[in-house]
mmCIF file of C-alpha atoms in Angstrom:
data_model
loop_
_atom_site.group_PDB
_atom_site.id
_atom_site.type_symbol
_atom_site.label_atom_id
_atom_site.label_comp_id
_atom_site.label_asym_id
_atom_site.label_seq_id
_atom_site.Cartn_x
_atom_site.Cartn_y
_atom_site.Cartn_z
ATOM 1 C CA UNK N 1 -21.100 -94.529 111.741
ATOM 2 C CA UNK N 2 -20.178 -94.064 107.893
ATOM 3 C CA UNK N 3 -21.091 -90.504 108.289
ATOM 4 C CA UNK N 4 -19.042 -89.973 111.453
ATOM 5 C CA UNK N 5 -15.549 -91.367 109.634
ATOM 6 C CA UNK N 6 -16.101 -89.342 106.623
ATOM 7 C CA UNK N 7 -16.345 -86.083 108.782
ATOM 8 C CA UNK N 8 -12.958 -87.256 110.683
ATOM 9 C CA UNK N 9 -11.453 -87.414 107.492
ATOM 10 C CA UNK N 10 -12.281 -83.888 106.298
ATOM 11 C CA UNK N 11 -11.354 -82.364 109.555
ATOM 12 C CA UNK N 12 -8.707 -84.469 110.317
ATOM 13 C CA UNK N 13 -5.685 -82.933 108.014
ATOM 14 C CA UNK N 14 -6.944 -78.935 109.537
ATOM 15 C CA UNK N 15 -6.775 -80.526 112.968
ATOM 16 C CA UNK N 16 -3.201 -82.061 112.422
ATOM 17 C CA UNK N 17 -1.916 -78.514 110.703
ATOM 18 C CA UNK N 18 -3.106 -76.385 113.669
ATOM 19 C CA UNK N 19 -1.619 -78.657 116.071
ATOM 20 C CA UNK N 20 1.702 -78.642 114.173
ATOM 21 C CA UNK N 21 1.388 -74.953 114.090
ATOM 22 C CA UNK N 22 0.988 -74.694 117.997
ATOM 23 C CA UNK N 23 3.929 -77.086 118.710
ATOM 24 C CA UNK N 24 6.501 -76.032 116.011
ATOM 25 C CA UNK N 25 9.420 -74.105 117.687
ATOM 26 C CA UNK N 26 9.122 -69.770 117.550
ATOM 27 C CA UNK N 27 11.302 -68.996 114.367
ATOM 28 C CA UNK N 28 13.957 -65.755 115.049
ATOM 29 C CA UNK N 29 12.170 -63.864 112.866
ATOM 30 C CA UNK N 30 9.032 -63.991 115.073
ATOM 31 C CA UNK N 31 11.053 -62.986 118.152
ATOM 32 C CA UNK N 32 12.136 -60.003 116.912
ATOM 33 C CA UNK N 33 8.836 -59.197 115.377
ATOM 34 C CA UNK N 34 7.421 -59.644 119.049
ATOM 35 C CA UNK N 35 10.242 -58.076 120.806
ATOM 36 C CA UNK N 36 10.213 -54.859 118.633
ATOM 37 C CA UNK N 37 6.221 -54.658 119.174
ATOM 38 C CA UNK N 38 6.817 -55.014 122.920
ATOM 39 C CA UNK N 39 9.646 -52.683 122.688
ATOM 40 C CA UNK N 40 7.790 -50.282 120.825
ATOM 41 C CA UNK N 41 4.584 -50.644 123.023
ATOM 42 C CA UNK N 42 7.051 -50.019 126.449
ATOM 43 C CA UNK N 43 8.540 -46.918 124.623
ATOM 44 C CA UNK N 44 5.446 -45.316 123.864
ATOM 45 C CA UNK N 45 3.921 -46.062 127.496
ATOM 46 C CA UNK N 46 7.011 -44.861 129.214
ATOM 47 C CA UNK N 47 7.964 -41.834 127.276
ATOM 48 C CA UNK N 48 5.185 -39.326 128.328
ATOM 49 C CA UNK N 49 5.911 -39.960 132.170
ATOM 50 C CA UNK N 50 10.000 -40.374 132.348
ATOM 51 C CA UNK N 51 12.136 -37.359 131.125
ATOM 52 C CA UNK N 52 15.468 -38.394 129.737
ATOM 53 C CA UNK N 53 18.403 -36.528 130.508
ATOM 54 C CA UNK N 54 21.260 -36.828 128.299
ATOM 55 C CA UNK N 55 25.060 -36.275 129.403
ATOM 56 C CA UNK N 56 27.921 -35.368 127.362
ATOM 57 C CA UNK N 57 30.368 -37.770 127.431
ATOM 58 C CA UNK N 58 34.266 -37.501 128.008
ATOM 59 C CA UNK N 59 34.781 -37.843 124.436
ATOM 60 C CA UNK N 60 32.381 -35.248 123.323
ATOM 61 C CA UNK N 61 33.267 -32.717 125.674
ATOM 62 C CA UNK N 62 37.111 -33.054 124.581
ATOM 63 C CA UNK N 63 35.657 -32.474 120.882
ATOM 64 C CA UNK N 64 33.736 -29.308 121.880
ATOM 65 C CA UNK N 65 36.962 -28.092 123.635
ATOM 66 C CA UNK N 66 38.810 -28.673 120.467
ATOM 67 C CA UNK N 67 36.285 -26.405 118.502
ATOM 68 C CA UNK N 68 37.605 -23.103 117.064
ATOM 69 C CA UNK N 69 36.108 -20.444 118.981
ATOM 70 C CA UNK N 70 34.513 -17.562 116.269
ATOM 71 C CA UNK N 71 37.099 -15.105 116.030
ATOM 72 C CA UNK N 72 36.168 -11.192 115.945
ATOM 73 C CA UNK N 73 37.647 -8.734 113.177
ATOM 74 C CA UNK N 74 36.149 -5.475 113.768
ATOM 75 C CA UNK N 75 37.080 -2.291 111.603
ATOM 76 C CA UNK N 76 38.808 -0.261 113.794
ATOM 77 C CA UNK N 77 37.875 2.955 112.013
ATOM 78 C CA UNK N 78 34.051 2.284 112.568
ATOM 79 C CA UNK N 79 34.920 2.110 116.379
ATOM 80 C CA UNK N 80 37.240 4.984 116.612
ATOM 81 C CA UNK N 81 34.861 7.293 117.988
ATOM 82 C CA UNK N 82 34.515 4.784 121.094
ATOM 83 C CA UNK N 83 37.961 3.207 121.394
ATOM 84 C CA UNK N 84 41.043 3.301 119.418
ATOM 85 C CA UNK N 85 41.966 -0.178 118.828
ATOM 86 C CA UNK N 86 45.114 0.615 117.007
ATOM 87 C CA UNK N 87 46.175 2.512 120.280
ATOM 88 C CA UNK N 88 45.392 -0.633 122.233
ATOM 89 C CA UNK N 89 47.487 -2.974 119.560
ATOM 90 C CA UNK N 90 50.491 -0.681 119.631
ATOM 91 C CA UNK N 91 50.516 -0.770 123.447
ATOM 92 C CA UNK N 92 50.203 -4.448 123.188
ATOM 93 C CA UNK N 93 52.810 -5.093 120.658
ATOM 94 C CA UNK N 94 55.311 -2.649 122.533
ATOM 95 C CA UNK N 95 54.847 -5.304 125.682
ATOM 96 C CA UNK N 96 56.064 -8.028 123.010
ATOM 97 C CA UNK N 97 59.145 -5.818 121.841
ATOM 98 C CA UNK N 98 60.194 -4.948 125.622
ATOM 99 C CA UNK N 99 60.304 -8.950 126.143
ATOM 100 C CA UNK N 100 62.180 -9.442 122.726
ATOM 101 C CA UNK N 101 64.717 -6.525 123.875
ATOM 102 C CA UNK N 102 65.442 -8.110 127.291
ATOM 103 C CA UNK N 103 65.717 -11.570 125.779
ATOM 104 C CA UNK N 104 68.355 -10.105 123.807
ATOM 105 C CA UNK N 105 70.129 -8.268 126.333
ATOM 106 C CA UNK N 106 69.816 -10.143 129.274
ATOM 107 C CA UNK N 107 69.099 -13.906 128.990
ATOM 108 C CA UNK N 108 71.976 -14.975 126.583
ATOM 109 C CA UNK N 109 74.290 -17.973 127.859
ATOM 110 C CA UNK N 110 77.605 -15.696 126.752
ATOM 111 C CA UNK N 111 77.397 -11.996 128.956
ATOM 112 C CA UNK N 112 78.167 -9.060 127.113
ATOM 113 C CA UNK N 113 79.175 -5.695 128.026
ATOM 114 C CA UNK N 114 75.534 -4.630 126.204
ATOM 115 C CA UNK N 115 73.706 -7.166 128.820
ATOM 116 C CA UNK N 116 74.792 -4.305 131.218
ATOM 117 C CA UNK N 117 73.807 -1.352 129.802
ATOM 118 C CA UNK N 118 69.869 -1.727 130.898
ATOM 119 C CA UNK N 119 70.915 -2.182 134.472
ATOM 120 C CA UNK N 120 68.921 0.664 136.358
ATOM 121 C CA UNK N 121 71.057 2.359 139.574
ATOM 122 C CA UNK N 122 69.299 4.209 142.044
ATOM 123 C CA UNK N 123 71.448 7.292 142.685
ATOM 124 C CA UNK N 124 70.573 10.559 144.556
ATOM 125 C CA UNK N 125 69.661 12.207 141.336
ATOM 126 C CA UNK N 126 67.325 9.273 140.712
ATOM 127 C CA UNK N 127 67.297 6.085 138.566
ATOM 128 C CA UNK N 128 70.016 6.027 135.915
ATOM 129 C CA UNK N 129 70.983 3.325 133.400
ATOM 130 C CA UNK N 130 74.373 2.228 134.282
ATOM 131 C CA UNK N 131 76.131 3.037 130.970
ATOM 132 C CA UNK N 132 75.077 6.541 131.802
ATOM 133 C CA UNK N 133 77.109 6.641 135.134
ATOM 134 C CA UNK N 134 79.868 4.370 134.136
ATOM 135 C CA UNK N 135 82.092 3.240 130.840
ATOM 136 C CA UNK N 136 81.697 -0.676 129.966
ATOM 137 C CA UNK N 137 84.047 -2.706 128.411
ATOM 138 C CA UNK N 138 85.095 -5.645 127.960
ATOM 139 C CA UNK N 139 88.424 -6.896 128.974
ATOM 140 C CA UNK N 140 88.708 -10.656 128.284
ATOM 141 C CA UNK N 141 85.961 -13.487 127.523
ATOM 142 C CA UNK N 142 85.650 -14.057 131.047
ATOM 143 C CA UNK N 143 85.895 -10.368 132.535
ATOM 144 C CA UNK N 144 83.781 -7.142 132.014
ATOM 145 C CA UNK N 145 85.092 -3.709 133.393
ATOM 146 C CA UNK N 146 83.159 -0.980 134.649
ATOM 147 C CA UNK N 147 84.793 2.511 134.994
ATOM 148 C CA UNK N 148 82.983 4.558 137.754
ATOM 149 C CA UNK N 149 85.867 7.023 137.701
ATOM 150 C CA UNK N 150 83.040 10.053 136.400
ATOM 151 C CA UNK N 151 80.635 9.018 139.224
ATOM 152 C CA UNK N 152 82.679 7.452 142.092
ATOM 153 C CA UNK N 153 79.948 8.361 144.757
ATOM 154 C CA UNK N 154 77.634 5.916 142.604
ATOM 155 C CA UNK N 155 80.032 2.931 142.741
ATOM 156 C CA UNK N 156 78.537 1.055 145.717
ATOM 157 C CA UNK N 157 75.007 1.825 144.064
ATOM 158 C CA UNK N 158 76.259 -0.097 140.797
ATOM 159 C CA UNK N 159 77.694 -2.976 142.431
ATOM 160 C CA UNK N 160 74.183 -3.567 144.262
ATOM 161 C CA UNK N 161 72.363 -3.021 140.835
ATOM 162 C CA UNK N 162 74.471 -5.653 139.124
ATOM 163 C CA UNK N 163 74.417 -8.021 141.882
ATOM 164 C CA UNK N 164 70.489 -7.590 141.957
ATOM 165 C CA UNK N 165 70.028 -7.733 138.361
ATOM 166 C CA UNK N 166 69.021 -11.297 137.975
ATOM 167 C CA UNK N 167 71.822 -12.469 135.816
ATOM 168 C CA UNK N 168 74.050 -14.314 138.289
ATOM 169 C CA UNK N 169 76.793 -11.925 138.217
ATOM 170 C CA UNK N 170 78.951 -11.070 141.367
ATOM 171 C CA UNK N 171 80.952 -7.787 140.975
ATOM 172 C CA UNK N 172 83.938 -6.966 142.810
ATOM 173 C CA UNK N 173 85.334 -3.623 143.403
ATOM 174 C CA UNK N 174 88.545 -2.168 142.925
ATOM 175 C CA UNK N 175 88.788 1.835 144.174
ATOM 176 C CA UNK N 176 86.219 3.271 141.219
ATOM 177 C CA UNK N 177 86.712 -0.009 138.827
ATOM 178 C CA UNK N 178 83.949 -2.513 138.953
ATOM 179 C CA UNK N 179 84.850 -6.061 137.970
ATOM 180 C CA UNK N 180 82.257 -8.628 136.898
ATOM 181 C CA UNK N 181 83.810 -11.942 136.153
ATOM 182 C CA UNK N 182 81.315 -13.873 133.560
ATOM 183 C CA UNK N 183 79.970 -17.217 134.763
ATOM 184 C CA UNK N 184 80.969 -20.165 133.492
ATOM 185 C CA UNK N 185 78.499 -21.864 131.272
ATOM 186 C CA UNK N 186 77.204 -24.973 133.334
ATOM 187 C CA UNK N 187 74.227 -26.392 133.301
ATOM 188 C CA UNK N 188 73.284 -24.655 136.225
ATOM 189 C CA UNK N 189 73.411 -21.640 134.939
ATOM 190 C CA UNK N 190 71.729 -22.445 131.755
ATOM 191 C CA UNK N 191 68.672 -23.354 134.049
ATOM 192 C CA UNK N 192 69.282 -19.817 135.825
ATOM 193 C CA UNK N 193 68.834 -18.349 132.719
ATOM 194 C CA UNK N 194 65.566 -20.366 131.767
ATOM 195 C CA UNK N 195 64.501 -19.271 135.015
ATOM 196 C CA UNK N 196 65.044 -15.796 134.474
ATOM 197 C CA UNK N 197 63.273 -15.851 131.042
ATOM 198 C CA UNK N 198 60.235 -16.790 132.910
ATOM 199 C CA UNK N 199 60.103 -14.246 135.298
ATOM 200 C CA UNK N 200 60.701 -11.885 132.657
ATOM 201 C CA UNK N 201 57.544 -13.301 130.328
ATOM 202 C CA UNK N 202 55.369 -13.326 133.646
ATOM 203 C CA UNK N 203 56.547 -9.769 133.873
ATOM 204 C CA UNK N 204 55.286 -8.938 130.587
ATOM 205 C CA UNK N 205 52.530 -10.574 130.715
ATOM 206 C CA UNK N 206 51.350 -8.456 133.919
ATOM 207 C CA UNK N 207 51.965 -5.287 131.419
ATOM 208 C CA UNK N 208 49.727 -6.868 129.087
ATOM 209 C CA UNK N 209 47.244 -7.289 131.623
ATOM 210 C CA UNK N 210 47.261 -3.896 132.590
ATOM 211 C CA UNK N 211 46.892 -2.373 128.965
ATOM 212 C CA UNK N 212 43.671 -4.978 128.744
ATOM 213 C CA UNK N 213 42.141 -3.384 131.806
ATOM 214 C CA UNK N 214 42.948 0.275 130.701
ATOM 215 C CA UNK N 215 41.053 -0.564 127.230
ATOM 216 C CA UNK N 216 38.334 -2.286 129.143
ATOM 217 C CA UNK N 217 37.642 0.873 131.687
ATOM 218 C CA UNK N 218 38.121 3.286 128.608
ATOM 219 C CA UNK N 219 35.130 1.122 127.032
ATOM 220 C CA UNK N 220 32.927 1.514 129.865
ATOM 221 C CA UNK N 221 32.836 4.869 129.976
ATOM 222 C CA UNK N 222 30.922 4.440 126.301
ATOM 223 C CA UNK N 223 28.042 2.065 127.613
ATOM 224 C CA UNK N 224 25.364 4.554 127.998
ATOM 225 C CA UNK N 225 26.115 5.911 124.154
ATOM 226 C CA UNK N 226 26.561 2.392 122.406
ATOM 227 C CA UNK N 227 24.694 -0.431 122.207
ATOM 228 C CA UNK N 228 25.496 -3.683 124.326
ATOM 229 C CA UNK N 229 25.786 -5.753 121.335
ATOM 230 C CA UNK N 230 28.430 -3.264 120.349
ATOM 231 C CA UNK N 231 30.029 -3.375 123.296
ATOM 232 C CA UNK N 232 30.260 -6.850 124.041
ATOM 233 C CA UNK N 233 31.863 -7.343 120.268
ATOM 234 C CA UNK N 234 34.638 -4.838 121.131
ATOM 235 C CA UNK N 235 35.249 -6.242 124.600
ATOM 236 C CA UNK N 236 35.653 -9.446 122.470
ATOM 237 C CA UNK N 237 37.810 -7.836 120.212
ATOM 238 C CA UNK N 238 40.107 -6.563 123.124
ATOM 239 C CA UNK N 239 40.445 -9.827 124.915
ATOM 240 C CA UNK N 240 41.089 -11.496 121.560
ATOM 241 C CA UNK N 241 44.274 -9.556 120.723
ATOM 242 C CA UNK N 242 44.979 -10.004 124.165
ATOM 243 C CA UNK N 243 44.990 -13.882 124.354
ATOM 244 C CA UNK N 244 46.887 -13.283 120.678
ATOM 245 C CA UNK N 245 49.780 -11.437 122.398
ATOM 246 C CA UNK N 246 50.075 -13.826 125.107
ATOM 247 C CA UNK N 247 50.540 -16.646 122.685
ATOM 248 C CA UNK N 248 53.209 -14.933 120.754
ATOM 249 C CA UNK N 249 54.807 -14.182 124.616
ATOM 250 C CA UNK N 250 54.979 -18.167 125.278
ATOM 251 C CA UNK N 251 56.052 -18.865 121.585
ATOM 252 C CA UNK N 252 58.914 -16.714 122.548
ATOM 253 C CA UNK N 253 59.495 -17.838 125.848
ATOM 254 C CA UNK N 254 59.475 -21.786 124.271
ATOM 255 C CA UNK N 255 62.254 -20.609 121.803
ATOM 256 C CA UNK N 256 64.120 -18.962 124.499
ATOM 257 C CA UNK N 257 63.990 -21.795 126.664
ATOM 258 C CA UNK N 258 65.567 -24.283 123.638
ATOM 259 C CA UNK N 259 68.194 -22.086 122.869
ATOM 260 C CA UNK N 260 69.070 -21.762 126.609
ATOM 261 C CA UNK N 261 68.974 -25.453 127.385
ATOM 262 C CA UNK N 262 70.878 -26.658 124.154
#
């Protein structure tokens, strides 16, 4: 009996400590440890069997769109045997200059005699500029006169050309004299000029597209003589030049629109 009590006293603290450990609430740290181990074990089991597909978010796509594309800057002298990039550049600049000239002469709030110079008249002798067959003068701030005395037979054709010029002009005929009243500067007139500016810009882009297409067609003829990498670089250079010119066209249109609308 005495021996039994002595053994119980020795075992009792160990038993109580073990019982307390089993009944004590699980700590947060232990939970995290167990959870982490379970997650690690779950991932190691699932990863080999299930392929993960990652999709780009809208934010990531937007970030990608905003990235600056690598620009090409070829030395024109190194590829002149294949194509003259200088000539292509000059042709594209010419398109830009034509639009600028067109804006200055035809797309103005105040119509001037010089605005009629460029108008093309279809005659029996072919297409002629209005200032070649008529004398254009400003009688008053509200009236332009076109004297067709030297070519009276072209008067009807000149009237039609002025009316179809897109400048919102309504000419009147008095014998060999064409009277062209200048439209009042109204909101409607300003919006009409903006529309005309957009039409002229679109025509310029069409001309630019032809320049680019002609250059690309010329480049294709050299594909058998030059490496594909070189051809791709030149194509990218030409496209880059065209894109830069389009941006310049749009910039001039924006400036002109702001000027017309006030």
